[in-house]
mmCIF file of C-alpha atoms and ligand atoms in Angstrom:
data_model
loop_
_atom_site.group_PDB
_atom_site.id
_atom_site.type_symbol
_atom_site.label_atom_id
_atom_site.label_comp_id
_atom_site.label_asym_id
_atom_site.label_seq_id
_atom_site.Cartn_x
_atom_site.Cartn_y
_atom_site.Cartn_z
ATOM 1 C CA MET A 1 0.000 0.000 0.000
ATOM 2 C CA GLU A 2 2.744 2.406 1.027
ATOM 3 C CA ASN A 3 4.700 1.338 -2.017
ATOM 4 C CA ASN A 4 1.770 2.250 -4.173
ATOM 5 C CA GLU A 5 1.531 5.665 -2.571
ATOM 6 C CA ASP A 6 5.218 6.224 -3.091
ATOM 7 C CA LEU A 7 4.880 5.245 -6.687
ATOM 8 C CA LEU A 8 1.938 7.599 -7.204
ATOM 9 C CA LYS A 9 3.929 10.415 -5.613
ATOM 10 C CA LYS A 10 6.833 9.760 -7.938
ATOM 11 C CA ILE A 11 4.514 9.694 -10.948
ATOM 12 C CA ASN A 12 2.964 12.986 -9.869
ATOM 13 C CA ILE A 13 6.345 14.606 -9.448
ATOM 14 C CA LEU A 14 7.344 13.467 -12.920
ATOM 15 C CA ARG A 15 4.032 14.669 -14.327
ATOM 16 C CA GLU A 16 4.606 18.076 -12.780
ATOM 17 C CA GLN A 17 8.001 18.201 -14.453
ATOM 18 C CA VAL A 18 6.473 17.248 -17.804
ATOM 19 C CA ASN A 19 3.750 19.907 -17.388
ATOM 20 C CA ASP A 20 6.394 22.444 -16.612
ATOM 21 C CA ILE A 21 8.336 21.581 -19.746
ATOM 22 C CA ASP A 22 5.156 21.650 -21.871
ATOM 23 C CA ASN A 23 4.380 25.136 -20.583
ATOM 24 C CA HIS A 24 7.857 26.274 -21.497
ATOM 25 C CA LEU A 25 7.621 24.586 -24.882
ATOM 26 C CA VAL A 26 4.386 26.343 -25.796
ATOM 27 C CA GLU A 27 5.734 29.670 -24.550
ATOM 28 C CA LEU A 28 8.869 29.176 -26.627
ATOM 29 C CA LEU A 29 6.840 28.180 -29.680
ATOM 30 C CA ALA A 30 4.772 31.357 -29.363
ATOM 31 C CA LYS A 31 7.937 33.410 -28.998
ATOM 32 C CA ARG A 32 9.479 31.689 -32.018
ATOM 33 C CA LYS A 33 6.363 32.402 -34.069
ATOM 34 C CA GLY A 34 6.543 36.092 -33.212
ATOM 35 C CA ILE A 35 10.142 36.254 -34.369
ATOM 36 C CA THR A 36 9.580 34.275 -37.586
ATOM 37 C CA ASN A 37 6.568 36.469 -38.411
ATOM 38 C CA GLU A 38 8.805 39.490 -38.181
ATOM 39 C CA LEU A 39 11.548 37.792 -40.188
ATOM 40 C CA ILE A 40 9.181 36.809 -42.995
ATOM 41 C CA GLN A 41 7.662 40.287 -43.098
ATOM 42 C CA GLN A 42 11.152 41.779 -43.477
ATOM 43 C CA LYS A 43 11.859 39.444 -46.379
ATOM 44 C CA ILE A 44 8.575 40.347 -48.047
ATOM 45 C CA ASP A 45 9.250 44.073 -47.627
ATOM 46 C CA ALA A 46 12.694 43.606 -49.148
ATOM 47 C CA MET A 47 11.210 41.459 -51.965
ATOM 48 C CA LEU A 48 13.492 38.598 -50.944
ATOM 49 C CA PRO A 49 12.429 34.961 -51.390
ATOM 50 C CA VAL A 50 10.541 33.817 -48.301
ATOM 51 C CA LEU A 51 11.563 30.197 -48.400
ATOM 52 C CA ASP A 52 15.082 29.049 -47.744
ATOM 53 C CA LYS A 53 15.261 25.302 -48.154
ATOM 54 C CA GLN A 54 19.004 25.206 -47.553
ATOM 55 C CA ARG A 55 18.637 26.852 -44.146
ATOM 56 C CA GLU A 56 15.766 24.537 -43.231
ATOM 57 C CA ARG A 57 17.932 21.534 -44.065
ATOM 58 C CA GLU A 58 20.822 22.898 -42.000
ATOM 59 C CA ILE A 59 18.600 23.481 -38.962
ATOM 60 C CA ILE A 60 17.202 19.965 -39.106
ATOM 61 C CA SER A 61 20.490 18.199 -39.682
ATOM 62 C CA LYS A 62 22.198 20.129 -36.871
ATOM 63 C CA HIS A 63 19.613 18.898 -34.371
ATOM 64 C CA ILE A 64 19.565 15.375 -35.742
ATOM 65 C CA GLN A 65 23.330 15.181 -35.270
ATOM 66 C CA ASN A 66 23.258 16.556 -31.732
ATOM 67 C CA ILE A 67 20.330 14.717 -30.182
ATOM 68 C CA ASP A 68 20.268 10.933 -29.973
ATOM 69 C CA ILE A 69 17.293 10.296 -27.718
ATOM 70 C CA ILE A 70 14.771 11.735 -30.185
ATOM 71 C CA ASN A 71 13.965 9.769 -33.292
ATOM 72 C CA GLU A 72 15.200 11.294 -36.563
ATOM 73 C CA THR A 73 11.832 11.025 -38.337
ATOM 74 C CA PHE A 74 10.181 12.807 -35.437
ATOM 75 C CA LEU A 75 12.673 15.674 -35.555
ATOM 76 C CA ASN A 76 12.240 15.931 -39.307
ATOM 77 C CA LYS A 77 8.468 16.087 -39.022
ATOM 78 C CA PHE A 78 8.555 18.436 -36.056
ATOM 79 C CA PHE A 79 10.718 20.990 -37.823
ATOM 80 C CA HIS A 80 8.768 20.710 -41.073
ATOM 81 C CA LEU A 81 5.598 21.440 -39.099
ATOM 82 C CA LEU A 82 7.250 24.420 -37.444
ATOM 83 C CA PHE A 83 8.491 25.768 -40.779
ATOM 84 C CA GLU A 84 5.095 25.235 -42.385
ATOM 85 C CA ASP A 85 3.335 26.973 -39.531
ATOM 86 C CA SER A 86 5.595 30.021 -39.701
ATOM 87 C CA LYS A 87 5.002 30.364 -43.434
ATOM 88 C CA ARG A 88 1.294 29.560 -43.536
ATOM 89 C CA GLN A 89 -0.120 33.033 -43.113
ATOM 90 C CA TYR A 90 2.050 34.314 -45.938
ATOM 91 C CA TYR A 91 0.743 31.850 -48.474
ATOM 92 C CA LYS A 92 -1.907 34.396 -49.347
ATOM 93 C CA TYR A 93 0.826 36.308 -51.111
ATOM 94 C CA GLU A 94 0.663 33.543 -53.705
ATOM 95 C CA ASN A 95 2.527 35.494 -56.349
ATOM 96 C CA LEU A 96 5.605 35.563 -54.143
ATOM 97 C CA PHE A 97 5.989 31.836 -54.441
ATOM 98 C CA SER A 98 7.475 29.887 -57.281
ATOM 99 C CA ILE A 99 7.068 26.242 -58.202
ATOM 100 C CA HIS A 100 10.339 25.612 -56.331
ATOM 101 C CA ASP A 101 8.781 26.991 -53.153
ATOM 102 C CA TYR A 102 5.801 24.684 -53.494
ATOM 103 C CA ILE A 103 8.047 21.702 -54.101
ATOM 104 C CA CYS A 104 9.831 22.642 -50.861
ATOM 105 C CA ARG A 105 6.591 22.435 -48.874
ATOM 106 C CA ARG A 106 5.755 19.200 -47.101
ATOM 107 C CA PRO A 107 3.848 17.186 -48.011
ATOM 108 C CA ILE A 108 3.994 17.722 -51.774
ATOM 109 C CA ILE A 109 0.510 16.726 -52.913
ATOM 110 C CA ILE A 110 -0.108 16.005 -56.581
ATOM 111 C CA ALA A 111 -3.655 14.991 -57.419
ATOM 112 C CA GLY A 112 -5.960 14.674 -60.375
ATOM 113 C CA PRO A 113 -7.454 12.167 -62.756
ATOM 114 C CA CYS A 114 -5.580 9.292 -64.342
ATOM 115 C CA VAL A 115 -6.477 10.760 -67.707
ATOM 116 C CA VAL A 116 -7.811 14.111 -68.900
ATOM 117 C CA GLU A 117 -11.205 13.309 -70.435
ATOM 118 C CA ASN A 118 -12.748 16.673 -71.285
ATOM 119 C CA GLU A 119 -12.738 20.313 -70.198
ATOM 120 C CA LEU A 120 -15.574 19.997 -67.691
ATOM 121 C CA GLN A 121 -14.031 16.960 -65.988
ATOM 122 C CA ILE A 122 -10.574 18.476 -65.522
ATOM 123 C CA ASN A 123 -11.934 21.864 -64.470
ATOM 124 C CA THR A 124 -14.324 20.394 -61.914
ATOM 125 C CA ILE A 125 -11.537 18.356 -60.351
ATOM 126 C CA ALA A 126 -9.023 21.219 -60.437
ATOM 127 C CA GLU A 127 -11.417 23.634 -58.754
ATOM 128 C CA LYS A 128 -12.108 21.227 -55.902
ATOM 129 C CA LEU A 129 -8.467 20.355 -55.348
ATOM 130 C CA SER A 130 -7.267 23.933 -55.419
ATOM 131 C CA SER A 131 -9.902 24.853 -52.849
ATOM 132 C CA TYR A 132 -8.072 22.432 -50.521
ATOM 133 C CA GLY A 133 -4.767 24.222 -51.140
ATOM 134 C CA ILE A 134 -3.406 21.582 -53.516
ATOM 135 C CA LYS A 135 -0.970 23.124 -55.984
ATOM 136 C CA PHE A 136 -0.201 20.268 -58.373
ATOM 137 C CA LEU A 137 -2.735 18.963 -60.867
ATOM 138 C CA ARG A 138 -2.002 15.657 -62.545
ATOM 139 C CA GLY A 139 -3.731 14.303 -65.621
ATOM 140 C CA GLY A 140 -2.499 11.953 -68.322
ATOM 141 C CA SER A 141 -2.810 12.668 -72.025
ATOM 142 C CA PHE A 142 -0.212 10.339 -73.474
ATOM 143 C CA LYS A 143 -1.148 7.141 -71.676
ATOM 144 C CA PRO A 144 1.130 4.102 -71.587
ATOM 145 C CA ARG A 145 -1.699 1.556 -72.018
ATOM 146 C CA THR A 146 -1.000 -2.165 -71.916
ATOM 147 C CA SER A 147 -3.188 -2.696 -74.990
ATOM 148 C CA PRO A 148 -3.091 -0.543 -78.124
ATOM 149 C CA ASN A 149 -6.860 -0.971 -78.274
ATOM 150 C CA SER A 150 -7.421 0.872 -74.976
ATOM 151 C CA PHE A 151 -8.031 4.635 -74.803
ATOM 152 C CA GLN A 152 -4.649 6.300 -75.276
ATOM 153 C CA GLY A 153 -5.545 9.762 -73.922
ATOM 154 C CA LEU A 154 -6.374 13.029 -75.676
ATOM 155 C CA GLY A 155 -2.781 13.786 -76.672
ATOM 156 C CA ASN A 156 -1.855 17.444 -77.231
ATOM 157 C CA GLU A 157 -5.438 18.577 -76.705
ATOM 158 C CA GLY A 158 -5.443 16.938 -73.247
ATOM 159 C CA VAL A 159 -2.212 18.687 -72.230
ATOM 160 C CA LYS A 160 -3.774 22.001 -73.262
ATOM 161 C CA LEU A 161 -6.900 21.337 -71.182
ATOM 162 C CA LEU A 162 -4.794 20.282 -68.195
ATOM 163 C CA SER A 163 -2.615 23.368 -68.422
ATOM 164 C CA GLU A 164 -5.614 25.693 -68.743
ATOM 165 C CA ALA A 165 -7.376 24.101 -65.774
ATOM 166 C CA ALA A 166 -4.167 24.335 -63.731
ATOM 167 C CA LYS A 167 -3.584 27.998 -64.598
ATOM 168 C CA LYS A 168 -7.184 28.977 -63.932
ATOM 169 C CA ASN A 169 -6.869 27.503 -60.436
ATOM 170 C CA ASN A 170 -3.339 28.680 -59.565
ATOM 171 C CA MET A 171 -1.979 25.187 -59.873
ATOM 172 C CA TYR A 172 0.905 23.532 -61.730
ATOM 173 C CA SER A 173 0.415 20.841 -64.358
ATOM 174 C CA VAL A 174 1.960 17.392 -64.012
ATOM 175 C CA THR A 175 1.734 15.044 -66.968
ATOM 176 C CA GLU A 176 3.482 12.029 -68.435
ATOM 177 C CA ILE A 177 5.280 12.012 -71.743
ATOM 178 C CA LEU A 178 6.225 8.854 -73.602
ATOM 179 C CA GLU A 179 8.335 10.427 -76.332
ATOM 180 C CA ILE A 180 10.565 13.488 -76.379
ATOM 181 C CA GLU A 181 8.555 15.042 -79.238
ATOM 182 C CA GLN A 182 5.576 15.276 -76.894
ATOM 183 C CA LEU A 183 7.638 17.386 -74.516
ATOM 184 C CA VAL A 184 9.059 19.531 -77.318
ATOM 185 C CA LYS A 185 5.561 20.285 -78.585
ATOM 186 C CA ASN A 186 4.076 21.047 -75.146
ATOM 187 C CA TYR A 187 7.078 22.392 -73.236
ATOM 188 C CA GLU A 188 5.466 25.579 -71.960
ATOM 189 C CA LEU A 189 2.266 23.799 -70.916
ATOM 190 C CA ILE A 190 3.940 21.197 -68.712
ATOM 191 C CA ASP A 191 5.219 22.342 -65.313
ATOM 192 C CA VAL A 192 6.340 18.914 -64.072
ATOM 193 C CA VAL A 193 7.340 16.260 -66.579
ATOM 194 C CA GLN A 194 6.319 12.773 -65.531
ATOM 195 C CA ILE A 195 8.312 9.773 -66.697
ATOM 196 C CA GLY A 196 6.224 6.703 -65.991
ATOM 197 C CA SER A 197 7.092 3.334 -64.575
ATOM 198 C CA ARG A 198 7.195 1.732 -68.001
ATOM 199 C CA SER A 199 9.629 4.350 -69.331
ATOM 200 C CA MET A 200 12.041 4.288 -66.378
ATOM 201 C CA THR A 201 14.532 2.242 -68.377
ATOM 202 C CA SER A 202 14.108 4.202 -71.628
ATOM 203 C CA TYR A 203 17.561 5.632 -71.287
ATOM 204 C CA GLY A 204 17.352 7.584 -74.528
ATOM 205 C CA LEU A 205 14.229 9.335 -73.240
ATOM 206 C CA LEU A 206 15.860 10.007 -69.856
ATOM 207 C CA LYS A 207 18.873 11.604 -71.577
ATOM 208 C CA SER A 208 16.724 13.723 -73.878
ATOM 209 C CA VAL A 209 14.461 14.877 -71.047
ATOM 210 C CA GLY A 210 17.532 15.621 -68.912
ATOM 211 C CA ASN A 211 19.161 17.663 -71.676
ATOM 212 C CA MET A 212 16.009 19.539 -72.517
ATOM 213 C CA THR A 213 15.064 20.413 -68.922
ATOM 214 C CA ALA A 214 18.615 21.247 -67.776
ATOM 215 C CA LYS A 215 18.348 24.747 -69.230
ATOM 216 C CA ASP A 216 15.508 25.854 -66.948
ATOM 217 C CA GLY A 217 15.502 23.197 -64.206
ATOM 218 C CA LYS A 218 11.963 22.087 -65.003
ATOM 219 C CA TYR A 219 10.968 19.459 -62.444
ATOM 220 C CA VAL A 220 10.967 15.830 -63.549
ATOM 221 C CA LEU A 221 8.878 13.263 -61.692
ATOM 222 C CA LEU A 222 10.484 9.882 -62.225
ATOM 223 C CA LYS A 223 8.434 6.815 -61.304
ATOM 224 C CA ARG A 224 10.061 3.587 -60.251
ATOM 225 C CA GLY A 225 9.882 0.813 -62.822
ATOM 226 C CA PHE A 226 7.625 -1.822 -61.295
ATOM 227 C CA SER A 227 10.355 -4.436 -61.699
ATOM 228 C CA ALA A 228 13.300 -2.153 -61.008
ATOM 229 C CA THR A 229 15.645 -2.446 -58.045
ATOM 230 C CA LEU A 230 16.343 0.718 -56.072
ATOM 231 C CA SER A 231 19.830 0.945 -57.573
ATOM 232 C CA GLU A 232 18.371 0.771 -61.064
ATOM 233 C CA PHE A 233 15.871 3.446 -60.044
ATOM 234 C CA LEU A 234 18.585 5.750 -58.694
ATOM 235 C CA ASN A 235 20.735 5.152 -61.768
ATOM 236 C CA ALA A 236 17.795 6.165 -63.945
ATOM 237 C CA ALA A 237 17.517 9.394 -61.941
ATOM 238 C CA ASP A 238 21.258 9.934 -62.500
ATOM 239 C CA TYR A 239 20.675 10.148 -66.240
ATOM 240 C CA ILE A 240 18.640 13.307 -65.635
ATOM 241 C CA LEU A 241 20.886 14.682 -62.892
ATOM 242 C CA GLN A 242 24.011 14.175 -64.965
ATOM 243 C CA ALA A 243 22.431 15.945 -67.914
ATOM 244 C CA GLY A 244 22.440 18.994 -65.632
ATOM 245 C CA ASN A 245 18.953 19.097 -64.122
ATOM 246 C CA PRO A 246 19.033 18.676 -60.310
ATOM 247 C CA ASN A 247 15.250 18.921 -59.987
ATOM 248 C CA VAL A 248 14.221 15.299 -59.931
ATOM 249 C CA ILE A 249 11.442 13.932 -57.733
ATOM 250 C CA LEU A 250 11.392 10.185 -57.174
ATOM 251 C CA CYS A 251 8.076 8.373 -57.031
ATOM 252 C CA LEU A 252 7.497 4.918 -55.603
ATOM 253 C CA ARG A 253 4.408 3.411 -57.166
ATOM 254 C CA GLY A 254 4.332 -0.265 -56.191
ATOM 255 C CA ILE A 255 6.281 -3.208 -57.523
ATOM 256 C CA ARG A 256 5.207 -6.496 -59.048
ATOM 257 C CA THR A 257 5.673 -9.512 -56.784
ATOM 258 C CA PHE A 258 4.163 -12.993 -56.424
ATOM 259 C CA GLU A 259 1.462 -11.350 -54.300
ATOM 260 C CA GLN A 260 -0.321 -10.459 -57.519
ATOM 261 C CA ILE A 261 -0.911 -14.154 -58.254
ATOM 262 C CA ASP A 262 -3.792 -14.401 -55.827
ATOM 263 C CA SER A 263 -4.435 -11.010 -54.211
ATOM 264 C CA ASN A 264 -6.452 -8.144 -55.561
ATOM 265 C CA LEU A 265 -3.609 -5.706 -55.037
ATOM 266 C CA ARG A 266 -2.635 -4.287 -58.408
ATOM 267 C CA PHE A 267 0.978 -4.008 -57.264
ATOM 268 C CA THR A 268 2.724 -4.441 -53.901
ATOM 269 C CA PRO A 269 3.103 -1.067 -52.163
ATOM 270 C CA ASP A 270 6.869 -0.580 -51.729
ATOM 271 C CA LEU A 271 6.471 1.450 -48.557
ATOM 272 C CA ALA A 272 9.682 0.380 -46.844
ATOM 273 C CA SER A 273 11.610 1.700 -49.842
ATOM 274 C CA ILE A 274 10.742 5.191 -48.597
ATOM 275 C CA LEU A 275 13.021 4.506 -45.633
ATOM 276 C CA GLU A 276 15.642 2.812 -47.754
ATOM 277 C CA LEU A 277 15.797 5.723 -50.223
ATOM 278 C CA ARG A 278 16.034 8.225 -47.367
ATOM 279 C CA GLY A 279 19.502 6.870 -46.642
ATOM 280 C CA ARG A 280 20.559 6.723 -50.258
ATOM 281 C CA THR A 281 19.460 9.989 -51.831
ATOM 282 C CA GLU A 282 18.746 13.627 -51.067
ATOM 283 C CA LEU A 283 16.037 13.769 -53.734
ATOM 284 C CA PRO A 284 12.422 14.125 -52.590
ATOM 285 C CA VAL A 285 10.606 10.797 -52.503
ATOM 286 C CA ILE A 286 6.859 10.711 -53.037
ATOM 287 C CA PHE A 287 4.476 7.777 -52.999
ATOM 288 C CA ASP A 288 1.658 6.737 -55.331
ATOM 289 C CA PRO A 289 -1.077 5.003 -53.298
ATOM 290 C CA SER A 290 -3.343 4.689 -56.346
ATOM 291 C CA HIS A 291 -1.285 2.571 -58.745
ATOM 292 C CA SER A 292 0.486 0.712 -55.937
ATOM 293 C CA THR A 293 -2.805 -0.708 -54.632
ATOM 294 C CA GLY A 294 -5.268 -0.301 -57.494
ATOM 295 C CA LYS A 295 -8.015 0.058 -54.905
ATOM 296 C CA ALA A 296 -9.788 3.306 -54.037
ATOM 297 C CA ASN A 297 -10.633 2.183 -50.508
ATOM 298 C CA PHE A 298 -6.953 1.563 -49.675
ATOM 299 C CA VAL A 299 -5.768 4.967 -50.850
ATOM 300 C CA VAL A 300 -6.275 6.960 -47.634
ATOM 301 C CA ASP A 301 -4.622 4.404 -45.339
ATOM 302 C CA ILE A 302 -1.656 3.779 -47.611
ATOM 303 C CA SER A 303 -1.210 7.530 -48.113
ATOM 304 C CA ASN A 304 -1.141 8.161 -44.393
ATOM 305 C CA ALA A 305 1.231 5.250 -43.874
ATOM 306 C CA ALA A 306 3.583 6.659 -46.521
ATOM 307 C CA LEU A 307 3.558 10.128 -44.959
ATOM 308 C CA ASN A 308 3.993 8.680 -41.473
ATOM 309 C CA ILE A 309 7.184 6.933 -42.427
ATOM 310 C CA GLY A 310 8.605 10.012 -44.067
ATOM 311 C CA ALA A 311 7.458 10.257 -47.687
ATOM 312 C CA ASP A 312 7.883 13.810 -48.951
ATOM 313 C CA GLY A 313 4.542 13.682 -50.679
ATOM 314 C CA LEU A 314 1.949 11.781 -52.658
ATOM 315 C CA ILE A 315 0.550 11.524 -56.149
ATOM 316 C CA ILE A 316 -3.086 10.504 -55.964
ATOM 317 C CA GLU A 317 -5.660 9.693 -58.626
ATOM 318 C CA VAL A 318 -8.839 11.656 -58.076
ATOM 319 C CA HIS A 319 -12.034 11.799 -60.140
ATOM 320 C CA ASN A 320 -15.269 13.733 -59.659
ATOM 321 C CA GLN A 321 -17.230 10.600 -60.665
ATOM 322 C CA PRO A 322 -14.861 7.677 -60.158
ATOM 323 C CA SER A 323 -17.156 5.040 -61.638
ATOM 324 C CA THR A 324 -17.231 6.898 -64.963
ATOM 325 C CA SER A 325 -13.461 7.327 -65.100
ATOM 326 C CA GLU A 326 -12.175 6.284 -68.545
ATOM 327 C CA VAL A 327 -9.008 4.743 -67.097
ATOM 328 C CA ASP A 328 -8.205 3.238 -63.664
ATOM 329 C CA ALA A 329 -11.745 3.728 -62.309
ATOM 330 C CA MET A 330 -11.196 1.207 -59.495
ATOM 331 C CA GLN A 331 -8.477 3.266 -57.840
ATOM 332 C CA ALA A 332 -9.858 6.800 -58.196
ATOM 333 C CA ILE A 333 -11.108 8.575 -55.079
ATOM 334 C CA ILE A 334 -13.430 11.568 -54.960
ATOM 335 C CA PRO A 335 -11.661 14.886 -54.263
ATOM 336 C CA GLU A 336 -13.231 15.219 -50.780
ATOM 337 C CA LYS A 337 -11.397 12.064 -49.626
ATOM 338 C CA ILE A 338 -8.107 13.948 -49.881
ATOM 339 C CA LEU A 339 -9.131 15.775 -46.726
ATOM 340 C CA ASP A 340 -8.664 12.520 -44.792
ATOM 341 C CA ILE A 341 -5.014 12.644 -45.768
ATOM 342 C CA ILE A 342 -3.792 16.241 -45.625
HETATM 343 C C1 PEP B 401 0.290 7.371 -64.020
HETATM 344 O O1 PEP B 401 0.676 7.908 -62.976
HETATM 345 O O2 PEP B 401 -0.529 7.902 -64.771
HETATM 346 C C2 PEP B 401 0.833 6.050 -64.411
HETATM 347 C C3 PEP B 401 0.573 5.526 -65.592
HETATM 348 O O3 PEP B 401 1.559 5.493 -63.443
HETATM 349 P P1 PEP B 401 2.754 4.414 -63.557
HETATM 350 O O4 PEP B 401 3.698 4.926 -64.604
HETATM 351 O O5 PEP B 401 3.314 4.388 -62.190
HETATM 352 O O6 PEP B 401 2.086 3.120 -63.946
HETATM 353 MN MN1 MN B 402 -3.662 5.662 -63.707
#
C-alpha cells in the first residue's frame, strides 16, 4: 500500500516536471512564431524569397546530429511542421511563391485524374483540389496503355486542357510524356514532366528529357519501374541529374511480386523503400497510393502510412465521378477524400 503511494507520488512529481516543460515549450513556440513572423515580413518588404530550403535543411540536420534520444523522423516532421506553420499566413501572397517553393513544402501533394477526359471533368476536379490548397494537378494525355486498343488519352489537346485548368486555379500541371517530341511540342504547358514506370529504363528518353530540362531546371517526376531495383531506379535518376537538371522527384508506385498471383492488389506497395531511399538519396521521394494498390478504398490508409514513415509527398488519382473514369476507375477517389489525408 505504502509502495503504491510512493509510486503515485513519484509519478505525480514526474508529471509536474512534464507539465512544466510543456508550458515552457508552448511559450517558446509562441515566442518563435513572433520572431519568424517578423523575419518573414522583413523578407517580403525587401522582396526577398521567403523560403530558404538550404537553411531549413541545416537546422534539421544540426539537431539530428546533436540529439540521440529523439527519433530522426520525429525531428524531421517536427521541424517541417514548425516551418510550415511560420510560413502559412504568408501563403496568401501567392505570387511571391514559385514552383520551387511549393516543391519545398511538405507534403507535396499532386492529385488529379488518371487521364484528362474533357474540359468539364478536368476543371471540376481542379477547382475542388485547389480549394483544398493543392498546388499540383495531374492528368495523363499520353497514356502508356498495356493494350493498343485501350483509350490512349487526348494527346496534345489533353495537355492544353490540363494546363488551362491548372492555370485557372493557380496550380501547376503534371503530366506524363512517352516520347521526347511530346515534350518539345508542349514544353510551356507542362510544369512537371512525368516519366512513368514503363519508361524508367528508356535511357534515350531520360537523356533527352535531362538535356532539354537542364536549361531551366523544369521538375521531372520519375516513377520507379515496377520491376526495377532501387539501384536501377537511382541510376535512372542519375541520367537526368548528370544531364544537368538537379530537380528530380522520385516516385514509388508499387512493384510487381508474387502477391499479384492471388491477391487483388494491383501491385505491392513498396512502402519500406521510402526509408531505404532516405539513406541513399537527397532527392524528394513521393508515394503513389493509387497505382500501388489499385483500390480506391486503400488509398487513404496507404497515403497516411507513406507520410507517417517520411514520404515527402503523394501523387493521388482523383475523379469527380470515379465510376465513370475512362481509365483506372477502381483506384480513383473523390476529391473530398483527400481531406482525410492532408
Ligand atoms: C500514371 O501515374 O498515370 C501512371 C501511368 O503510373 P505508372 O507509370 O506508375 O504506372
Ligand atoms: Mn492511372
